[in-house]
XYZ file of C-alpha atoms in Angstrom:
705
model
C -6.973 0.389 -31.039
C -5.455 -3.092 -31.114
C -1.868 -2.328 -30.382
C 1.219 -4.253 -29.572
C 1.454 -4.674 -25.792
C 5.180 -4.883 -26.135
C 5.127 -1.079 -26.241
C 3.136 -0.580 -23.026
C 4.653 0.129 -19.614
C 2.565 0.187 -16.449
C 4.911 1.810 -13.973
C 4.750 3.504 -10.609
C 7.055 5.907 -8.831
C 7.642 5.029 -5.190
C 9.920 6.457 -2.516
C 10.384 7.946 0.902
C 8.879 11.392 1.656
C 10.692 14.179 -0.139
C 12.809 12.016 -2.422
C 11.235 13.818 -5.367
C 8.586 11.406 -6.713
C 6.063 14.011 -7.794
C 8.771 16.309 -9.237
C 10.067 13.344 -11.278
C 6.512 12.527 -12.445
C 6.029 16.166 -13.497
C 9.246 16.052 -15.573
C 8.155 12.799 -17.192
C 4.860 14.449 -18.188
C 6.731 17.444 -19.569
C 9.295 15.528 -21.594
C 6.698 13.154 -23.006
C 4.763 16.213 -24.198
C 1.800 15.525 -21.906
C 2.068 18.925 -20.233
C 3.523 22.101 -21.689
C 4.479 23.722 -18.439
C 6.393 22.055 -15.638
C 4.297 21.951 -12.459
C 6.288 22.550 -9.278
C 5.398 20.895 -5.978
C 6.745 23.730 -3.837
C 4.512 26.183 -5.707
C 1.499 23.947 -5.198
C 1.113 23.609 -8.973
C 2.004 19.970 -9.610
C -0.376 18.231 -12.046
C -0.244 14.942 -10.182
C -0.925 16.548 -6.791
C -4.387 17.789 -7.698
C -6.059 17.678 -4.263
C -6.160 20.998 -2.393
C -4.701 19.257 0.669
C -1.768 18.002 -1.420
C -1.024 21.413 -2.836
C -1.118 23.098 0.562
C 1.066 20.583 2.300
C 3.381 19.762 -0.611
C 2.856 16.015 -0.078
C 1.165 13.320 -2.149
C -1.900 11.786 -0.491
C -3.639 9.900 -3.222
C -1.948 7.994 -6.016
C -2.664 9.769 -9.312
C -2.663 7.888 -12.614
C -1.880 9.296 -16.026
C -0.983 8.101 -19.502
C 1.876 9.510 -21.588
C 3.784 8.476 -24.719
C 7.548 8.228 -25.212
C 9.488 7.693 -28.417
C 12.355 5.263 -28.083
C 14.327 3.807 -30.988
C 11.686 4.710 -33.529
C 8.775 3.142 -31.590
C 6.118 4.925 -29.570
C 5.654 3.501 -26.086
C 2.568 4.072 -23.963
C 3.343 4.721 -20.287
C 0.607 4.319 -17.704
C 2.192 6.126 -14.798
C 1.061 6.124 -11.161
C 2.611 8.601 -8.713
C 2.325 7.145 -5.200
C 2.518 8.848 -1.778
C 5.611 8.578 0.410
C 4.020 9.228 3.763
C 3.528 6.141 5.841
C -0.104 7.019 6.726
C -1.047 6.502 3.096
C 0.764 3.228 2.658
C -2.443 1.656 1.309
C -2.145 3.822 -1.808
C 1.286 2.381 -2.520
C 0.132 -1.151 -1.750
C -2.787 -1.138 -4.154
C -0.841 0.605 -6.883
C 1.980 -1.933 -6.744
C -0.525 -4.779 -6.920
C -1.464 -3.798 -10.473
C 1.804 -2.406 -11.816
C 4.319 -4.287 -13.923
C 7.378 -2.301 -12.877
C 8.346 0.581 -10.618
C 10.902 3.368 -10.375
C 12.222 3.471 -6.810
C 13.417 7.024 -6.236
C 16.101 7.817 -3.653
C 17.430 11.099 -2.398
C 21.172 11.354 -3.126
C 21.698 12.937 0.303
C 19.168 11.077 2.489
C 19.973 7.737 0.703
C 17.951 4.700 1.776
C 15.411 6.047 4.292
C 12.903 4.146 6.461
C 9.975 4.496 4.098
C 12.196 3.478 1.152
C 12.527 0.118 2.906
C 8.753 -0.162 3.421
C 7.874 0.500 -0.241
C 10.692 -1.792 -1.381
C 9.259 -4.645 0.704
C 5.798 -3.944 -0.730
C 7.185 -4.183 -4.274
C 8.952 -7.455 -3.401
C 5.688 -8.838 -1.993
C 3.960 -8.453 -5.368
C 7.089 -9.397 -7.341
C 7.421 -6.009 -9.072
C 10.757 -5.406 -10.895
C 12.489 -2.130 -10.036
C 14.779 0.539 -11.439
C 16.562 2.723 -8.883
C 16.677 6.434 -9.649
C 18.927 8.532 -7.422
C 17.522 12.042 -7.455
C 18.727 15.400 -6.076
C 22.303 15.004 -7.356
C 22.604 18.810 -7.243
C 22.294 18.993 -3.436
C 25.163 19.370 -0.994
C 26.327 15.944 0.190
C 24.985 14.058 -2.878
C 26.762 10.786 -3.528
C 25.409 8.400 -6.171
C 27.684 5.445 -5.518
C 27.064 5.636 -1.764
C 23.314 5.249 -2.427
C 24.015 2.261 -4.714
C 26.052 0.706 -1.900
C 23.231 1.322 0.623
C 20.684 -0.330 -1.707
C 22.905 -3.418 -1.557
C 23.437 -3.385 2.216
C 20.062 -2.171 3.491
C 17.683 -3.563 0.892
C 19.685 -6.623 -0.071
C 19.306 -5.889 -3.787
C 22.020 -6.058 -6.380
C 22.078 -2.476 -7.668
C 24.065 -1.974 -10.871
C 24.864 1.600 -12.028
C 23.878 2.325 -15.654
C 25.568 5.717 -15.544
C 28.004 7.828 -13.546
C 27.453 11.453 -12.527
C 29.712 14.119 -14.006
C 30.444 16.357 -11.022
C 28.199 16.512 -7.970
C 26.367 19.063 -5.859
C 26.347 22.470 -7.582
C 28.839 21.179 -10.187
C 26.551 18.345 -11.340
C 26.579 18.814 -15.119
C 25.425 15.529 -16.565
C 25.934 11.771 -16.668
C 28.096 9.185 -18.425
C 26.086 6.502 -20.192
C 28.067 3.348 -19.376
C 26.503 1.274 -22.143
C 27.035 3.724 -24.998
C 30.219 5.092 -23.310
C 29.205 8.667 -24.048
C 28.829 11.719 -21.813
C 25.455 13.512 -21.712
C 25.655 17.171 -20.680
C 22.425 18.911 -19.641
C 21.471 22.569 -19.913
C 19.388 23.303 -16.795
C 18.084 26.607 -18.147
C 16.825 25.231 -21.455
C 13.079 24.587 -21.769
C 13.572 22.526 -24.927
C 12.472 18.895 -24.821
C 15.986 17.891 -25.836
C 17.970 19.904 -23.277
C 21.201 17.897 -23.536
C 24.102 17.273 -25.882
C 26.142 14.100 -26.261
C 29.927 14.443 -26.083
C 32.967 12.286 -25.430
C 33.711 11.186 -21.888
C 36.048 13.632 -20.061
C 39.592 12.244 -19.990
C 39.872 12.361 -16.192
C 36.835 10.047 -15.853
C 37.644 7.551 -18.572
C 39.313 4.924 -16.340
C 36.518 5.056 -13.759
C 33.900 4.736 -16.513
C 35.669 1.671 -17.962
C 35.800 -0.003 -14.534
C 32.083 0.530 -13.952
C 31.246 -0.528 -17.503
C 33.070 -3.833 -16.915
C 31.095 -4.210 -13.727
C 27.866 -3.604 -15.675
C 28.731 -6.062 -18.456
C 29.648 -8.690 -15.867
C 26.311 -8.232 -14.062
C 24.483 -8.562 -17.386
C 26.494 -11.633 -18.368
C 25.599 -13.441 -15.124
C 22.044 -13.921 -16.355
C 23.033 -15.090 -19.834
C 25.457 -17.985 -20.374
C 26.230 -17.188 -24.011
C 27.112 -13.659 -22.984
C 29.267 -14.943 -20.126
C 31.381 -16.951 -22.568
C 31.792 -13.891 -24.757
C 32.749 -11.868 -21.685
C 35.600 -14.217 -20.821
C 36.847 -14.528 -24.416
C 36.586 -10.953 -25.589
C 34.622 -8.408 -23.527
C 34.960 -5.832 -26.324
C 32.936 -8.006 -28.747
C 29.741 -7.647 -26.681
C 27.333 -5.249 -28.410
C 25.136 -2.635 -26.752
C 21.963 -4.500 -27.705
C 23.259 -7.714 -26.119
C 24.003 -5.905 -22.847
C 20.554 -4.270 -22.847
C 18.776 -7.568 -23.577
C 20.649 -9.375 -20.776
C 20.047 -6.545 -18.296
C 16.380 -6.556 -19.193
C 16.097 -10.297 -18.488
C 17.908 -9.892 -15.160
C 15.737 -6.915 -14.139
C 12.486 -8.731 -14.932
C 13.504 -11.821 -12.951
C 14.521 -9.414 -10.147
C 18.118 -10.584 -9.856
C 19.446 -7.043 -10.422
C 18.245 -3.453 -10.039
C 19.597 -1.040 -12.694
C 20.453 2.326 -11.095
C 20.640 5.733 -12.750
C 20.923 9.258 -11.353
C 19.856 12.805 -12.063
C 18.310 15.915 -10.637
C 14.624 16.096 -11.586
C 14.229 19.624 -10.272
C 17.101 20.832 -12.484
C 15.765 18.792 -15.459
C 18.790 16.527 -15.618
C 18.700 12.783 -16.218
C 14.933 12.374 -16.736
C 15.123 11.403 -20.431
C 17.794 8.827 -19.607
C 15.508 7.422 -16.922
C 12.624 7.181 -19.420
C 14.829 5.301 -21.866
C 15.846 2.952 -19.037
C 12.160 2.300 -18.235
C 11.526 1.289 -21.873
C 14.669 -0.801 -21.978
C 14.497 -2.736 -18.751
C 11.049 -2.705 -17.166
C 8.571 -5.367 -18.249
C 5.606 -4.931 -20.559
C 2.324 -6.709 -19.682
C 3.494 -9.552 -21.951
C 6.661 -10.084 -19.895
C 4.637 -10.605 -16.751
C 3.296 -13.822 -18.296
C 0.090 -15.500 -17.310
C -2.115 -14.318 -14.503
C -3.424 -17.084 -12.275
C -6.913 -16.731 -10.791
C -9.445 -19.055 -9.169
C -12.744 -20.131 -10.669
C -15.338 -19.128 -8.014
C -17.687 -21.984 -9.014
C -15.219 -24.869 -9.007
C -12.397 -23.493 -6.840
C -9.834 -24.573 -9.441
C -7.004 -22.425 -10.739
C -7.407 -20.777 -14.146
C -4.879 -18.946 -16.310
C -5.413 -15.726 -18.183
C -3.047 -14.356 -20.810
C -2.468 -10.740 -21.687
C -4.251 -10.751 -25.048
C -7.442 -9.128 -26.254
C -8.796 -12.426 -27.598
C -9.118 -14.069 -24.135
C -12.182 -13.632 -21.869
C -12.120 -10.304 -20.051
C -10.867 -10.006 -16.460
C -9.681 -6.989 -14.478
C -8.881 -5.987 -10.918
C -10.417 -2.925 -9.269
C -7.558 -1.380 -7.333
C -9.044 1.927 -6.282
C -12.379 3.722 -5.881
C -12.444 7.515 -6.094
C -15.222 10.091 -6.025
C -15.204 12.806 -8.639
C -17.509 15.827 -8.229
C -18.523 15.721 -11.914
C -18.735 12.073 -12.951
C -19.447 10.481 -9.550
C -17.765 7.263 -8.441
C -14.796 6.096 -10.457
C -13.412 2.583 -10.268
C -9.768 2.308 -11.352
C -9.178 -0.982 -13.176
C -6.223 -2.899 -14.437
C -7.299 -5.126 -17.309
C -5.349 -8.398 -17.347
C -6.985 -10.162 -20.291
C -9.645 -9.638 -22.963
C -11.439 -6.499 -24.004
C -14.207 -4.452 -22.385
C -16.427 -2.072 -24.350
C -18.059 0.917 -22.692
C -21.727 0.187 -21.960
C -21.286 -3.594 -21.547
C -21.999 -5.861 -18.584
C -19.421 -7.606 -16.391
C -19.645 -10.004 -13.465
C -18.412 -8.985 -10.018
C -17.168 -12.260 -8.504
C -17.370 -10.975 -4.903
C -21.100 -10.273 -5.048
C -21.931 -12.697 -7.870
C -23.956 -9.907 -9.528
C -23.809 -8.250 -12.918
C -22.529 -4.700 -13.176
C -22.897 -2.337 -16.096
C -19.913 -0.216 -17.015
C -21.487 2.757 -18.737
C -18.346 4.767 -19.568
C -14.601 4.204 -19.615
C -11.977 6.888 -19.158
C -8.279 7.214 -19.592
C -7.078 9.146 -16.571
C -4.834 12.159 -16.484
C -4.460 13.020 -12.783
C -8.002 14.243 -11.900
C -9.146 14.731 -15.521
C -10.825 12.057 -17.587
C -10.554 11.428 -21.300
C -13.389 9.142 -22.552
C -12.332 5.966 -24.411
C -14.483 3.418 -26.265
C -12.937 0.273 -24.813
C -10.120 -1.081 -22.682
C -7.853 -4.017 -23.551
C -5.556 -6.377 -21.693
C -2.573 -4.659 -20.106
C -4.223 -1.251 -19.770
C -5.181 0.849 -16.775
C -8.344 2.939 -16.941
C -11.260 4.202 -14.851
C -14.881 3.044 -15.184
C -18.152 4.750 -14.259
C -21.724 3.587 -13.866
C -21.397 0.579 -11.548
C -23.498 0.071 -8.404
C -21.354 -1.903 -6.005
C -17.634 -2.214 -6.582
C -14.954 -2.133 -3.883
C -11.160 -2.060 -3.837
C -9.801 -5.537 -4.575
C -12.868 -6.787 -6.539
C -12.374 -8.852 -9.666
C -14.643 -8.054 -12.613
C -14.744 -10.475 -15.532
C -16.745 -11.812 -18.471
C -20.079 -13.288 -17.291
C -19.569 -16.647 -18.949
C -15.938 -17.051 -17.741
C -15.892 -16.220 -14.045
C -12.493 -15.910 -12.348
C -11.301 -14.361 -9.074
C -7.852 -12.761 -8.964
C -5.773 -12.519 -5.818
C -7.141 -9.626 -3.786
C -5.129 -7.234 -1.660
C -4.663 -7.301 2.077
C -4.855 -4.059 3.989
C -3.583 -3.306 7.476
C -6.075 -2.607 10.257
C -6.438 1.018 11.372
C -4.630 1.794 14.630
C -5.932 5.165 15.724
C -9.475 6.542 16.036
C -11.258 9.829 16.873
C -14.870 10.478 17.807
C -16.618 12.919 15.448
C -19.997 14.651 15.485
C -21.493 17.304 13.210
C -21.640 20.843 14.606
C -25.305 21.172 13.657
C -27.915 18.419 13.798
C -29.010 19.108 10.188
C -25.564 17.957 9.010
C -26.043 14.521 10.566
C -27.267 12.841 7.402
C -24.651 14.644 5.292
C -21.919 13.354 7.606
C -23.161 9.769 7.266
C -23.102 9.960 3.433
C -19.677 11.626 3.361
C -18.086 9.083 5.706
C -19.556 6.197 3.710
C -18.008 7.621 0.493
C -14.608 8.111 2.122
C -14.636 4.609 3.640
C -15.422 3.197 0.208
C -12.416 5.016 -1.298
C -9.962 4.059 1.405
C -9.873 0.496 2.792
C -7.695 1.562 5.763
C -10.289 4.081 6.945
C -13.210 2.656 8.944
C -16.312 4.149 10.520
C -17.975 2.600 13.580
C -20.914 3.665 15.705
C -20.561 3.014 19.401
C -23.915 1.699 20.595
C -23.179 2.500 24.245
C -22.375 6.171 23.791
C -23.985 6.816 20.434
C -20.645 8.258 19.174
C -19.373 7.902 15.629
C -15.697 6.828 15.737
C -13.528 7.115 12.615
C -10.264 5.170 12.515
C -7.218 5.411 10.261
C -3.478 4.747 9.977
C -2.168 7.818 11.794
C -2.849 11.378 12.924
C -2.088 12.887 9.500
C -4.458 10.407 7.818
C -7.340 11.481 10.074
C -6.408 15.169 9.679
C -6.792 14.859 5.929
C -10.115 13.016 6.300
C -11.499 15.785 8.558
C -10.216 18.419 6.119
C -11.894 16.619 3.190
C -15.174 16.401 5.107
C -15.116 20.141 5.503
C -14.077 21.098 1.988
C -15.518 18.458 -0.291
C -18.682 17.619 1.547
C -19.315 20.907 3.417
C -19.675 19.196 6.824
C -18.283 21.045 9.842
C -17.467 18.645 12.681
C -16.317 18.591 16.279
C -13.683 15.972 16.959
C -12.633 14.270 20.180
C -9.142 13.381 21.357
C -7.396 10.571 19.432
C -8.072 7.078 20.750
C -5.990 3.978 20.335
C -7.578 0.923 18.722
C -6.892 -1.711 21.369
C -7.655 -5.396 20.865
C -8.281 -8.275 23.281
C -7.012 -11.827 23.465
C -7.320 -14.814 25.768
C -4.208 -16.620 26.941
C -5.341 -20.022 28.262
C -7.743 -22.748 27.115
C -10.913 -23.456 29.137
C -13.813 -25.880 28.868
C -17.275 -24.497 29.363
C -20.831 -25.715 29.288
C -23.555 -23.245 28.356
C -27.270 -24.031 28.641
C -29.719 -21.515 27.223
C -33.298 -22.017 28.303
C -36.270 -19.741 27.943
C -39.892 -20.585 28.554
C -42.371 -18.009 27.468
C -45.589 -19.943 27.137
C -45.979 -21.914 23.947
C -42.756 -22.736 22.184
C -39.641 -21.981 24.225
C -35.960 -21.703 23.420
C -33.390 -24.324 24.263
C -29.725 -24.943 23.408
C -26.969 -26.745 25.243
C -23.307 -26.789 24.144
C -20.018 -27.923 25.662
C -17.104 -26.007 24.119
C -13.384 -25.574 24.526
C -12.234 -21.988 24.046
C -8.596 -21.012 23.767
C -6.013 -18.951 21.776
C -5.897 -19.660 18.032
C -2.932 -21.486 16.478
C -0.007 -19.327 15.485
C -0.489 -17.394 12.265
C -4.275 -17.892 12.305
C -6.547 -14.840 12.373
C -10.322 -14.816 12.870
C -12.251 -17.748 14.288
C -10.670 -21.189 14.108
C -13.714 -23.448 14.459
C -13.664 -27.201 14.978
C -16.755 -29.381 15.335
C -16.237 -32.675 17.205
C -19.860 -33.498 18.050
C -20.554 -37.184 17.564
C -23.756 -39.181 17.191
C -25.999 -36.284 16.230
C -26.213 -34.836 19.776
C -26.436 -31.462 18.063
C -28.052 -31.655 14.596
C -25.761 -30.609 11.699
C -27.926 -27.642 10.708
C -27.252 -25.946 14.076
C -23.441 -26.130 13.879
C -23.038 -23.105 11.496
C -25.258 -21.101 13.906
C -22.855 -21.848 16.772
C -19.977 -20.705 14.545
C -21.855 -17.525 13.585
C -22.630 -16.831 17.280
C -18.928 -16.932 18.189
C -17.951 -14.837 15.151
C -20.450 -12.142 16.155
C -19.309 -12.244 19.796
C -15.641 -11.699 18.803
C -16.445 -8.124 17.774
C -16.700 -7.195 21.475
C -14.317 -8.711 24.024
C -15.152 -9.190 27.700
C -12.681 -6.681 29.214
C -13.453 -3.384 27.529
C -15.501 -4.325 24.471
C -12.587 -4.283 21.991
C -12.357 -6.750 19.099
C -10.872 -10.229 19.689
C -8.803 -10.791 16.493
C -8.302 -14.559 16.831
C -9.890 -17.414 18.774
C -10.032 -21.198 18.665
C -13.350 -22.846 19.495
C -13.904 -26.619 19.590
C -17.497 -27.850 20.054
C -17.169 -31.078 22.035
C -20.761 -32.047 22.799
C -24.188 -30.744 23.636
C -27.872 -31.540 23.438
C -31.040 -30.178 21.867
C -34.803 -30.237 22.342
C -36.856 -31.544 19.415
C -39.469 -28.769 19.806
C -37.821 -25.820 21.542
C -34.419 -25.816 19.815
C -33.915 -23.661 16.742
C -31.092 -21.890 14.950
C -31.398 -18.640 16.894
C -31.231 -20.494 20.248
C -27.871 -22.013 19.374
C -26.527 -18.690 18.081
C -27.504 -16.918 21.340
C -26.115 -19.846 23.353
C -22.723 -19.483 21.553
C -22.641 -15.749 22.271
C -23.385 -16.367 25.963
C -20.746 -19.122 26.107
C -18.180 -16.651 24.772
C -19.047 -14.080 27.427
C -19.078 -16.544 30.310
C -16.004 -18.549 29.283
C -13.583 -15.780 28.253
C -13.239 -14.196 31.744
C -11.987 -17.612 32.973
C -9.399 -17.872 30.164
C -7.202 -14.998 31.462
C -8.155 -12.308 28.949
C -5.583 -9.591 28.246
C -5.638 -6.241 26.506
C -3.428 -5.762 23.424
C -2.138 -2.416 22.153
C -0.605 -1.394 18.807
C 3.181 -1.143 18.944
C 4.777 1.145 16.376
C 8.156 0.808 14.784
C 9.792 4.236 15.163
C 12.881 5.588 13.430
C 14.404 8.853 14.552
C 17.219 10.515 12.598
C 18.993 13.055 14.798
C 22.310 14.915 15.136
C 24.598 13.267 17.703
C 24.231 15.995 20.413
C 20.489 15.344 20.950
C 20.812 11.572 21.253
C 20.680 11.390 25.057
C 17.539 13.519 25.408
C 15.664 11.617 22.667
C 16.550 8.174 24.046
C 15.592 9.328 27.571
C 12.251 10.555 26.258
C 11.603 7.262 24.426
C 12.321 5.316 27.626
C 9.722 7.428 29.429
C 7.255 6.474 26.693
C 7.799 2.758 27.363
C 9.941 2.557 24.228
C 12.196 -0.400 23.559
C 15.370 0.652 21.718
C 16.375 -1.953 19.107
C 19.296 -0.396 17.296
C 21.394 2.708 16.950
C 23.192 3.292 13.682
C 25.250 6.124 12.281
C 24.833 7.617 8.830
C 27.740 8.649 6.662
C 27.173 12.343 7.402
C 27.429 11.867 11.149
C 23.743 11.753 12.078
C 22.438 8.978 14.337
C 19.497 6.685 13.612
C 17.529 5.362 16.574
C 15.216 2.412 15.930
C 12.689 1.545 18.615
C 9.331 -0.085 19.323
C 6.978 2.341 21.071
C 3.314 1.891 22.071
C 1.034 4.123 19.999
C -0.807 5.345 23.115
C 2.400 7.123 24.214
C 3.096 8.720 20.832
C 0.405 11.369 20.453
C 1.942 14.731 19.661
C 5.415 13.162 19.477
C 6.498 15.171 16.443
C 6.134 18.437 18.390
C 8.081 17.065 21.390
C 10.837 15.788 19.101
C 11.149 19.209 17.477
C 11.511 20.811 20.891
C 14.130 18.289 22.086
C 16.274 18.652 18.955
C 15.698 22.332 18.118
C 13.819 21.198 15.026
C 16.740 19.180 13.605
C 15.527 15.597 14.173
C 12.971 13.796 12.025
C 10.956 10.650 12.721
C 8.870 8.089 10.842
C 6.499 5.670 12.460
C 4.805 2.554 11.089
C 2.576 -0.002 12.724
C 4.463 -3.177 13.596
C 2.494 -5.529 15.855
C 0.116 -5.842 18.809
C 1.443 -6.690 22.262
C 0.042 -7.088 25.772
C -0.630 -3.943 27.822
C 1.018 -3.919 31.274
C -1.525 -4.834 33.982
C -1.603 -1.416 35.757
C -2.231 0.450 32.491
C -4.729 -2.151 31.249
C -6.759 -1.564 34.411
C -6.929 2.182 33.622
C -8.013 1.586 30.015
C -10.714 -0.883 31.095
C -12.046 1.492 33.748
C -12.032 4.404 31.312
C -13.967 2.423 28.726
C -16.782 1.794 31.237
C -17.737 -1.290 29.202
C -20.498 -3.532 30.495
C -21.316 -6.634 28.517
C -25.073 -6.966 28.317
C -25.965 -10.319 29.812
C -29.089 -10.944 27.866
C -29.112 -10.942 24.125
C -32.789 -11.103 23.661
């Protein structure tokens, strides 16, 4: 199956909720001949939304991958397509998909324009340097305005959006588009089920001038990235050929200086084929992405990998899923080399060999077996023992670690217990599987109360988890009220001496350390550890034990037992006993030092602050702002949209936001909508912190033995 990678596109579809991502994906599958019936989201029949929860709610929860083929200019292109969720609670799905994709189609609603979540996904794509095409959907809706969306992409997202086409008519009169490169009009027949449901005609006379203006604008944008073309543009713009424009636009898209924009109405089957052609024309193939840089785990030096089958194999695991028939699936993006089914690979995180027994090409939740996978492809593997999201797998004799992904910490938790005691084991297995699939979902057991607490990114996220437990794993559970994941921090630096002594007859325990404990440097997370012991007062072999002791202690702060995310510890001096001192003594001594020193360093409680955006008609503004003030909200901005609605942006503590959606509906008679994303942690006011600490009933156990 050695094929030319030039004809492969690994693309994703990303957007705000309800911009039409899944509908667009369904049309792509239909027009590429992958499906023979168009699946509709509102009917719960979309191919890409295969989970029961997705079909019921009409939202995408998990990113589904599929492979389709598209014929463009006599060549057959392979498209590996990933449909990503829009809802902010499932942002991890977007994050890990973008990490392995070469290009993405950012979909916008022609009425809603650039919405809050559009900005989030756009930033995620920028973070991984993924080139984009903008696709303005829903041109058939009342209030649709293509050029206004293009303008908003420039102002709100700071990207240079360049229209590739113009709509012919809008709203219910949206008939087709003008291709500004070919200077032809494409009229669509919405009722036709044929794969070619359009005809090409001349541009209507009343739109000719406008089309010429925008074409000049397009040619100019293309010429900016190509000097030879720029000269031609100034001498004789007419002499520039279509192929030259396309080549220049492609270069500019891949280096992310421009974003080509096209429009359509996926639901009415208009503009999808044009979008597919644009994907082939402008988005990069695996070859365009160039070399992938990884790190050799043995030497720590950088190593390059090229997208060819002849290089040593390396791939990134970007997702783990559980399938009822084939078991655990690991989704991989192969960056170099070739992997045969049944062969062994090295997992660089564990340093162990893994056998990949079977490889599959994915089509939503169905698998088609394949013999091997080559550089540039996306597939799913089965048969491994221990793979997690973000692992690098590679050839055994050429180890390399690729840049992993970072995931946000969960911000909200609920206590769960099975309804019957016989389900206890089942619950444990089910939660372990779900935590493996989703890096933003964590499971903790509270030793004090014996409760199992599950944490995630938002209320909807946990709702879906509970629903999956019931349906997929057959575990009925009782759940407690949502809890906020607080954190703790210390605000001042203190010096402390801790002596740990225990005499039990025979060999005792002894450790003595003098440490300085304070807040970590800005931008540093975890333990910042500095050893300044001179003259062998504490032997070298005990220093890592002190570090480990502090790292363990940071899991439970001194106020209410919440995690301490960052800390700076400097070991200044200490002493040891040649007989009684051992590694465990110093580890326990460090843990005790943490508990005795932190109360003196002015510890504070931190709470998650959410960034909230509310879109509301003008008349409900006062009530909504008043309500946010009551919730300790801090209003940052108030903007107006073109259709007269108001946008309120605010920071609000998560603890005040439970059930907010219902309250907002009541305040605005159901007309306002809100989106909320985690932003940062900040200190809890003293009176409220006192309540939280008392409620937690946390007692730090003095003795570790």
